Amino acid sequence: MKKFIRRPAVQAILGWILAAYMSLIRHSVRWRHEGLEKVAPVLRGEAGVVALLWHGRIPVALTIAPVLKQTKLAHCLVSPSADGEFFAQAMAHNGFPSIRASSAKKGDSAKARALVAAFREAMAFVKGGGVLIVTPDGPRGPNEVMAPGALQIARRTGAPVLLVGLAASPAKRLGSWDTAMVAAPFGRGSAIWEGPYYVPADADDAAIEALTADWAGRLSAATRQAEARVSGD
C-alpha cells in the first residue's frame, strides 16, 4: 500500500481530492471564529507568525485561510513522507505552499541535513513576515503531544505563536493515529484562536520543555472548546 501511495500519479490524484474536499468544507460549513480580536494585531503587523493546530484537524484546516490571507503570505511545514506529499499538494492547490521538514532518526545524516535546511528555510520565511502553519504533533504523533520544533523556530525568530482549536459537526473520526476529523458539508464549524504567545530569546531546554507542555494543554483546551461549540454544549 505504501509503495502504491508513493506513485506520483496516485499522489497527484489524492492531492486534488483532498484539495477539493478541504475547499468544500471551508465554503459550505458555517464557520464561527472566536478570539480574532486578540490575534488580529499580530496578523496585521510586519512580524512573522507561527500558527499551531493539531494534525487531526488538517481536513478542516482551510477555514483559517481567509483569516491569514487577509494580511500575510502563509506556508505550511509539512513532512516529506508519502502522506505529507499529497497534503502538500492539496494545500498548494488551495494557495498554501509547503516547506518540507520532518524529524530525523539518530544516525541518519542525510535526513538530518535536510531537516536543518528546512528549518533554516522556515525561519527565513517567518523572519520575512510570513505565517508558518505547523501541526506540532505530526507527522508521527503521539496524538496531541507537541514536539518542540515550532517553539525553537519561534524562539530564534521572535515570532508570536497562535494556537487554533478547530472542530466541525457532523463529522467522523478516523481510526488513524491522530483520529482525524472528517466533517460533512453544510454543517457547523468552530475555530478558537488563542494567543499571541512568545518564547523568550534566552529560553533554555528546560524552559522550552515547560512551554511545550503548557501550550499543548492550551491547544487541546481550545480544540475541546471548539468541539463543545459545535455540539451545542
PDB file of C-alpha atoms in Angstrom:
ATOM      1  CA  MET A   1       0.000   0.000   0.000  1.00  0.00           C
ATOM      2  CA  LYS A   2       2.809   2.436   0.870  1.00  0.00           C
ATOM      3  CA  LYS A   3       4.518   1.800  -2.477  1.00  0.00           C
ATOM      4  CA  PHE A   4       1.204   2.417  -4.238  1.00  0.00           C
ATOM      5  CA  ILE A   5       0.629   5.693  -2.391  1.00  0.00           C
ATOM      6  CA  ARG A   6       4.138   6.891  -3.261  1.00  0.00           C
ATOM      7  CA  ARG A   7       3.443   6.732  -7.000  1.00  0.00           C
ATOM      8  CA  PRO A   8       3.421  10.278  -8.448  1.00  0.00           C
ATOM      9  CA  ALA A   9       0.115   9.759 -10.264  1.00  0.00           C
ATOM     10  CA  VAL A  10      -1.547   8.492  -7.082  1.00  0.00           C
ATOM     11  CA  GLN A  11      -0.102  11.400  -5.091  1.00  0.00           C
ATOM     12  CA  ALA A  12      -1.471  13.853  -7.650  1.00  0.00           C
ATOM     13  CA  ILE A  13      -4.957  12.310  -7.576  1.00  0.00           C
ATOM     14  CA  LEU A  14      -5.060  12.216  -3.766  1.00  0.00           C
ATOM     15  CA  GLY A  15      -3.830  15.798  -3.656  1.00  0.00           C
ATOM     16  CA  TRP A  16      -6.640  17.013  -5.889  1.00  0.00           C
ATOM     17  CA  ILE A  17      -9.261  15.015  -3.966  1.00  0.00           C
ATOM     18  CA  LEU A  18      -8.102  16.375  -0.608  1.00  0.00           C
ATOM     19  CA  ALA A  19      -7.860  19.905  -2.025  1.00  0.00           C
ATOM     20  CA  ALA A  20     -11.427  19.745  -3.324  1.00  0.00           C
ATOM     21  CA  TYR A  21     -12.720  18.311  -0.047  1.00  0.00           C
ATOM     22  CA  MET A  22     -10.949  20.950   2.072  1.00  0.00           C
ATOM     23  CA  SER A  23     -12.288  23.728  -0.147  1.00  0.00           C
ATOM     24  CA  LEU A  24     -15.823  22.301   0.080  1.00  0.00           C
ATOM     25  CA  ILE A  25     -15.640  22.223   3.882  1.00  0.00           C
ATOM     26  CA  ARG A  26     -14.233  25.736   4.023  1.00  0.00           C
ATOM     27  CA  HIS A  27     -17.045  27.176   1.906  1.00  0.00           C
ATOM     28  CA  SER A  28     -20.067  25.037   2.858  1.00  0.00           C
ATOM     29  CA  VAL A  29     -19.673  24.747   6.638  1.00  0.00           C
ATOM     30  CA  ARG A  30     -20.989  27.651   8.714  1.00  0.00           C
ATOM     31  CA  TRP A  31     -17.760  28.618  10.486  1.00  0.00           C
ATOM     32  CA  ARG A  32     -17.657  30.791  13.580  1.00  0.00           C
ATOM     33  CA  HIS A  33     -14.319  32.263  14.670  1.00  0.00           C
ATOM     34  CA  GLU A  34     -13.699  33.306  18.265  1.00  0.00           C
ATOM     35  CA  GLY A  35     -10.731  35.219  19.657  1.00  0.00           C
ATOM     36  CA  LEU A  36      -9.821  37.011  16.444  1.00  0.00           C
ATOM     37  CA  GLU A  37      -9.749  40.335  18.252  1.00  0.00           C
ATOM     38  CA  LYS A  38      -6.783  39.049  20.286  1.00  0.00           C
ATOM     39  CA  VAL A  39      -4.736  37.822  17.339  1.00  0.00           C
ATOM     40  CA  ALA A  40      -5.648  40.469  14.744  1.00  0.00           C
ATOM     41  CA  PRO A  41      -2.917  42.930  15.812  1.00  0.00           C
ATOM     42  CA  VAL A  42      -0.115  40.421  15.220  1.00  0.00           C
ATOM     43  CA  LEU A  43      -1.609  39.324  11.902  1.00  0.00           C
ATOM     44  CA  ARG A  44      -1.716  42.955  10.781  1.00  0.00           C
ATOM     45  CA  GLY A  45       1.842  43.610  11.978  1.00  0.00           C
ATOM     46  CA  GLU A  46       5.019  43.293   9.948  1.00  0.00           C
ATOM     47  CA  ALA A  47       6.484  40.444  12.017  1.00  0.00           C
ATOM     48  CA  GLY A  48       6.102  36.813  11.024  1.00  0.00           C
ATOM     49  CA  VAL A  49       3.776  34.456  12.890  1.00  0.00           C
ATOM     50  CA  VAL A  50       3.760  30.757  13.805  1.00  0.00           C
ATOM     51  CA  ALA A  51       0.258  29.197  13.864  1.00  0.00           C
ATOM     52  CA  LEU A  52      -0.272  25.798  15.514  1.00  0.00           C
ATOM     53  CA  LEU A  53      -3.145  23.330  15.126  1.00  0.00           C
ATOM     54  CA  TRP A  54      -3.359  19.607  15.789  1.00  0.00           C
ATOM     55  CA  HIS A  55      -2.602  17.162  12.977  1.00  0.00           C
ATOM     56  CA  GLY A  56      -6.018  15.516  13.271  1.00  0.00           C
ATOM     57  CA  ARG A  57      -7.681  18.796  12.230  1.00  0.00           C
ATOM     58  CA  ILE A  58      -5.930  19.023   8.859  1.00  0.00           C
ATOM     59  CA  PRO A  59      -9.105  18.048   6.907  1.00  0.00           C
ATOM     60  CA  VAL A  60     -10.929  21.105   8.306  1.00  0.00           C
ATOM     61  CA  ALA A  61      -7.917  23.421   8.491  1.00  0.00           C
ATOM     62  CA  LEU A  62      -8.653  25.507   5.421  1.00  0.00           C
ATOM     63  CA  THR A  63     -11.105  27.595   7.441  1.00  0.00           C
ATOM     64  CA  ILE A  64      -8.108  29.593   8.700  1.00  0.00           C
ATOM     65  CA  ALA A  65      -7.223  30.600   5.108  1.00  0.00           C
ATOM     66  CA  PRO A  66      -9.380  33.754   4.870  1.00  0.00           C
ATOM     67  CA  VAL A  67      -8.097  34.953   8.246  1.00  0.00           C
ATOM     68  CA  LEU A  68      -4.424  34.553   7.376  1.00  0.00           C
ATOM     69  CA  LYS A  69      -4.552  35.589   3.743  1.00  0.00           C
ATOM     70  CA  GLN A  70      -6.117  38.949   4.504  1.00  0.00           C
ATOM     71  CA  THR A  71      -2.768  40.207   5.714  1.00  0.00           C
ATOM     72  CA  LYS A  72       0.095  37.750   5.139  1.00  0.00           C
ATOM     73  CA  LEU A  73       1.622  35.080   2.956  1.00  0.00           C
ATOM     74  CA  ALA A  74       1.275  31.654   4.625  1.00  0.00           C
ATOM     75  CA  HIS A  75       3.288  28.464   4.184  1.00  0.00           C
ATOM     76  CA  CYS A  76       2.848  25.046   5.802  1.00  0.00           C
ATOM     77  CA  LEU A  77       5.579  22.989   7.451  1.00  0.00           C
ATOM     78  CA  VAL A  78       4.922  19.505   6.038  1.00  0.00           C
ATOM     79  CA  SER A  79       6.576  16.114   6.383  1.00  0.00           C
ATOM     80  CA  PRO A  80       8.351  14.700   3.305  1.00  0.00           C
ATOM     81  CA  SER A  81       6.505  11.391   3.867  1.00  0.00           C
ATOM     82  CA  ALA A  82       4.053   9.890   1.369  1.00  0.00           C
ATOM     83  CA  ASP A  83       1.097  11.188   3.391  1.00  0.00           C
ATOM     84  CA  GLY A  84       2.746  14.588   3.589  1.00  0.00           C
ATOM     85  CA  GLU A  85       3.215  14.728  -0.174  1.00  0.00           C
ATOM     86  CA  PHE A  86      -0.449  14.659  -1.134  1.00  0.00           C
ATOM     87  CA  PHE A  87      -1.269  17.008   1.764  1.00  0.00           C
ATOM     88  CA  ALA A  88       1.379  19.418   0.468  1.00  0.00           C
ATOM     89  CA  GLN A  89      -0.148  19.181  -2.991  1.00  0.00           C
ATOM     90  CA  ALA A  90      -3.644  19.756  -1.598  1.00  0.00           C
ATOM     91  CA  MET A  91      -2.519  22.859   0.277  1.00  0.00           C
ATOM     92  CA  ALA A  92      -0.655  24.155  -2.780  1.00  0.00           C
ATOM     93  CA  HIS A  93      -3.833  23.802  -4.869  1.00  0.00           C
ATOM     94  CA  ASN A  94      -5.525  25.993  -2.249  1.00  0.00           C
ATOM     95  CA  GLY A  95      -2.788  28.634  -2.303  1.00  0.00           C
ATOM     96  CA  PHE A  96      -0.580  27.465   0.576  1.00  0.00           C
ATOM     97  CA  PRO A  97       2.951  26.392  -0.480  1.00  0.00           C
ATOM     98  CA  SER A  98       4.809  23.969   1.795  1.00  0.00           C
ATOM     99  CA  ILE A  99       8.195  23.765   3.431  1.00  0.00           C
ATOM    100  CA  ARG A 100       9.071  20.082   3.771  1.00  0.00           C
ATOM    101  CA  ALA A 101      10.553  19.005   7.102  1.00  0.00           C
ATOM    102  CA  SER A 102      10.367  16.012   9.430  1.00  0.00           C
ATOM    103  CA  SER A 103      12.302  14.545  12.325  1.00  0.00           C
ATOM    104  CA  ALA A 104      15.473  12.601  11.516  1.00  0.00           C
ATOM    105  CA  LYS A 105      16.363   9.302  13.132  1.00  0.00           C
ATOM    106  CA  LYS A 106      19.629   9.079  15.029  1.00  0.00           C
ATOM    107  CA  GLY A 107      22.485   8.337  12.643  1.00  0.00           C
ATOM    108  CA  ASP A 108      20.595   9.382   9.503  1.00  0.00           C
ATOM    109  CA  SER A 109      22.889  12.190   8.367  1.00  0.00           C
ATOM    110  CA  ALA A 110      21.088  12.850   5.071  1.00  0.00           C
ATOM    111  CA  LYS A 111      17.735  13.404   6.767  1.00  0.00           C
ATOM    112  CA  ALA A 112      19.422  15.458   9.478  1.00  0.00           C
ATOM    113  CA  ARG A 113      20.892  17.784   6.843  1.00  0.00           C
ATOM    114  CA  ALA A 114      17.526  18.045   5.117  1.00  0.00           C
ATOM    115  CA  LEU A 115      15.887  18.871   8.446  1.00  0.00           C
ATOM    116  CA  VAL A 116      18.405  21.640   9.150  1.00  0.00           C
ATOM    117  CA  ALA A 117      17.880  23.068   5.663  1.00  0.00           C
ATOM    118  CA  ALA A 118      14.093  23.014   6.072  1.00  0.00           C
ATOM    119  CA  PHE A 119      14.251  24.739   9.452  1.00  0.00           C
ATOM    120  CA  ARG A 120      16.523  27.412   8.030  1.00  0.00           C
ATOM    121  CA  GLU A 121      14.036  27.964   5.212  1.00  0.00           C
ATOM    122  CA  ALA A 122      11.168  28.114   7.723  1.00  0.00           C
ATOM    123  CA  MET A 123      12.992  30.630   9.923  1.00  0.00           C
ATOM    124  CA  ALA A 124      13.879  32.806   6.935  1.00  0.00           C
ATOM    125  CA  PHE A 125      10.234  32.756   5.839  1.00  0.00           C
ATOM    126  CA  VAL A 126       9.000  33.772   9.296  1.00  0.00           C
ATOM    127  CA  LYS A 127      11.672  36.462   9.628  1.00  0.00           C
ATOM    128  CA  GLY A 128      10.457  37.803   6.293  1.00  0.00           C
ATOM    129  CA  GLY A 129       6.980  38.350   7.738  1.00  0.00           C
ATOM    130  CA  GLY A 130       5.171  35.171   6.704  1.00  0.00           C
ATOM    131  CA  VAL A 131       2.822  32.909   8.642  1.00  0.00           C
ATOM    132  CA  LEU A 132       4.146  29.390   9.195  1.00  0.00           C
ATOM    133  CA  ILE A 133       1.390  26.817   9.828  1.00  0.00           C
ATOM    134  CA  VAL A 134       2.581  23.825  11.854  1.00  0.00           C
ATOM    135  CA  THR A 135       0.922  20.672  13.188  1.00  0.00           C
ATOM    136  CA  PRO A 136       3.234  20.159  16.180  1.00  0.00           C
ATOM    137  CA  ASP A 137       2.191  16.545  16.853  1.00  0.00           C
ATOM    138  CA  GLY A 138       2.913  15.441  13.272  1.00  0.00           C
ATOM    139  CA  PRO A 139       3.859  13.553  11.278  1.00  0.00           C
ATOM    140  CA  ARG A 140       4.034  10.506  13.572  1.00  0.00           C
ATOM    141  CA  GLY A 141       2.401  11.551  16.835  1.00  0.00           C
ATOM    142  CA  PRO A 142       1.517  10.734  19.544  1.00  0.00           C
ATOM    143  CA  ASN A 143      -1.787  12.494  19.079  1.00  0.00           C
ATOM    144  CA  GLU A 144      -1.924  15.969  20.670  1.00  0.00           C
ATOM    145  CA  VAL A 145       1.603  15.663  22.060  1.00  0.00           C
ATOM    146  CA  MET A 146       3.557  18.719  20.989  1.00  0.00           C
ATOM    147  CA  ALA A 147       7.104  18.469  19.671  1.00  0.00           C
ATOM    148  CA  PRO A 148       9.368  21.461  20.414  1.00  0.00           C
ATOM    149  CA  GLY A 149      10.385  22.253  16.818  1.00  0.00           C
ATOM    150  CA  ALA A 150       7.870  25.059  16.271  1.00  0.00           C
ATOM    151  CA  LEU A 151       8.850  26.649  19.576  1.00  0.00           C
ATOM    152  CA  GLN A 152      12.504  26.620  18.544  1.00  0.00           C
ATOM    153  CA  ILE A 153      11.546  28.481  15.372  1.00  0.00           C
ATOM    154  CA  ALA A 154       9.550  30.986  17.430  1.00  0.00           C
ATOM    155  CA  ARG A 155      12.455  31.470  19.858  1.00  0.00           C
ATOM    156  CA  ARG A 156      15.013  32.094  17.141  1.00  0.00           C
ATOM    157  CA  THR A 157      12.788  34.437  15.130  1.00  0.00           C
ATOM    158  CA  GLY A 158      10.984  36.196  17.982  1.00  0.00           C
ATOM    159  CA  ALA A 159       7.695  35.473  16.211  1.00  0.00           C
ATOM    160  CA  PRO A 160       4.376  35.394  18.086  1.00  0.00           C
ATOM    161  CA  VAL A 161       2.678  31.998  18.278  1.00  0.00           C
ATOM    162  CA  LEU A 162      -1.051  31.490  17.722  1.00  0.00           C
ATOM    163  CA  LEU A 163      -2.980  28.375  18.759  1.00  0.00           C
ATOM    164  CA  VAL A 164      -6.052  27.374  16.735  1.00  0.00           C
ATOM    165  CA  GLY A 165      -8.582  24.836  18.007  1.00  0.00           C
ATOM    166  CA  LEU A 166     -10.835  23.514  15.230  1.00  0.00           C
ATOM    167  CA  ALA A 167     -13.952  21.353  15.144  1.00  0.00           C
ATOM    168  CA  ALA A 168     -16.966  20.743  12.923  1.00  0.00           C
ATOM    169  CA  SER A 169     -20.236  18.835  13.173  1.00  0.00           C
ATOM    170  CA  PRO A 170     -21.449  16.477  11.894  1.00  0.00           C
ATOM    171  CA  ALA A 171     -18.111  14.730  11.467  1.00  0.00           C
ATOM    172  CA  LYS A 172     -16.498  11.302  11.533  1.00  0.00           C
ATOM    173  CA  ARG A 173     -13.311  10.458  13.417  1.00  0.00           C
ATOM    174  CA  LEU A 174     -10.948   8.155  11.559  1.00  0.00           C
ATOM    175  CA  GLY A 175      -9.046   5.282  13.161  1.00  0.00           C
ATOM    176  CA  SER A 176      -5.697   6.897  12.311  1.00  0.00           C
ATOM    177  CA  TRP A 177      -3.129   7.738  14.994  1.00  0.00           C
ATOM    178  CA  ASP A 178      -4.365  11.353  15.004  1.00  0.00           C
ATOM    179  CA  THR A 179      -8.093  10.437  14.989  1.00  0.00           C
ATOM    180  CA  ALA A 180      -8.515  12.783  12.022  1.00  0.00           C
ATOM    181  CA  MET A 181     -11.773  14.731  11.893  1.00  0.00           C
ATOM    182  CA  VAL A 182     -13.600  14.404   8.561  1.00  0.00           C
ATOM    183  CA  ALA A 183     -16.514  16.820   8.509  1.00  0.00           C
ATOM    184  CA  ALA A 184     -19.688  16.647   6.473  1.00  0.00           C
ATOM    185  CA  PRO A 185     -20.545  19.586   4.218  1.00  0.00           C
ATOM    186  CA  PHE A 186     -23.135  22.180   5.259  1.00  0.00           C
ATOM    187  CA  GLY A 187     -22.684  21.628   8.982  1.00  0.00           C
ATOM    188  CA  ARG A 188     -21.371  23.883  11.737  1.00  0.00           C
ATOM    189  CA  GLY A 189     -17.756  24.707  12.462  1.00  0.00           C
ATOM    190  CA  SER A 190     -15.830  26.460  15.206  1.00  0.00           C
ATOM    191  CA  ALA A 191     -12.350  27.988  15.245  1.00  0.00           C
ATOM    192  CA  ILE A 192     -10.993  29.105  18.623  1.00  0.00           C
ATOM    193  CA  TRP A 193      -7.956  31.406  18.344  1.00  0.00           C
ATOM    194  CA  GLU A 194      -5.588  31.766  21.298  1.00  0.00           C
ATOM    195  CA  GLY A 195      -2.528  33.955  21.736  1.00  0.00           C
ATOM    196  CA  PRO A 196      -0.291  35.586  20.937  1.00  0.00           C
ATOM    197  CA  TYR A 197       2.314  33.678  22.941  1.00  0.00           C
ATOM    198  CA  TYR A 198       6.071  34.166  22.842  1.00  0.00           C
ATOM    199  CA  VAL A 199       9.175  32.095  23.502  1.00  0.00           C
ATOM    200  CA  PRO A 200      11.848  34.179  25.280  1.00  0.00           C
ATOM    201  CA  ALA A 201      15.051  34.509  23.277  1.00  0.00           C
ATOM    202  CA  ASP A 202      17.057  33.228  26.248  1.00  0.00           C
ATOM    203  CA  ALA A 203      14.819  30.192  26.895  1.00  0.00           C
ATOM    204  CA  ASP A 204      16.897  27.096  27.651  1.00  0.00           C
ATOM    205  CA  ASP A 205      15.914  23.477  27.021  1.00  0.00           C
ATOM    206  CA  ALA A 206      14.055  23.230  30.337  1.00  0.00           C
ATOM    207  CA  ALA A 207      12.055  26.382  29.601  1.00  0.00           C
ATOM    208  CA  ILE A 208      11.218  25.137  26.093  1.00  0.00           C
ATOM    209  CA  GLU A 209      10.055  21.826  27.541  1.00  0.00           C
ATOM    210  CA  ALA A 210       7.815  23.597  30.049  1.00  0.00           C
ATOM    211  CA  LEU A 211       6.331  25.879  27.393  1.00  0.00           C
ATOM    212  CA  THR A 212       5.769  22.925  25.066  1.00  0.00           C
ATOM    213  CA  ALA A 213       3.736  21.107  27.719  1.00  0.00           C
ATOM    214  CA  ASP A 214       1.803  24.271  28.631  1.00  0.00           C
ATOM    215  CA  TRP A 215       0.955  25.190  25.054  1.00  0.00           C
ATOM    216  CA  ALA A 216      -0.044  21.621  24.221  1.00  0.00           C
ATOM    217  CA  GLY A 217      -2.559  21.812  27.043  1.00  0.00           C
ATOM    218  CA  ARG A 218      -3.824  25.182  25.819  1.00  0.00           C
ATOM    219  CA  LEU A 219      -4.179  23.955  22.225  1.00  0.00           C
ATOM    220  CA  SER A 220      -6.056  20.846  23.358  1.00  0.00           C
ATOM    221  CA  ALA A 221      -8.300  23.009  25.544  1.00  0.00           C
ATOM    222  CA  ALA A 222      -9.071  25.289  22.580  1.00  0.00           C
ATOM    223  CA  THR A 223      -9.841  22.210  20.465  1.00  0.00           C
ATOM    224  CA  ARG A 224     -12.183  20.812  23.129  1.00  0.00           C
ATOM    225  CA  GLN A 225     -13.842  24.240  23.348  1.00  0.00           C
ATOM    226  CA  ALA A 226     -14.402  24.211  19.581  1.00  0.00           C
ATOM    227  CA  GLU A 227     -15.921  20.734  19.868  1.00  0.00           C
ATOM    228  CA  ALA A 228     -18.261  21.953  22.590  1.00  0.00           C
ATOM    229  CA  ARG A 229     -19.350  24.885  20.442  1.00  0.00           C
ATOM    230  CA  VAL A 230     -20.475  22.689  17.547  1.00  0.00           C
ATOM    231  CA  SER A 231     -22.073  20.100  19.816  1.00  0.00           C
ATOM    232  CA  GLY A 232     -24.310  22.773  21.341  1.00  0.00           C
ATOM    233  CA  ASP A 233     -22.836  22.474  24.883  1.00  0.00           C
TER     234      ASP A 233
END
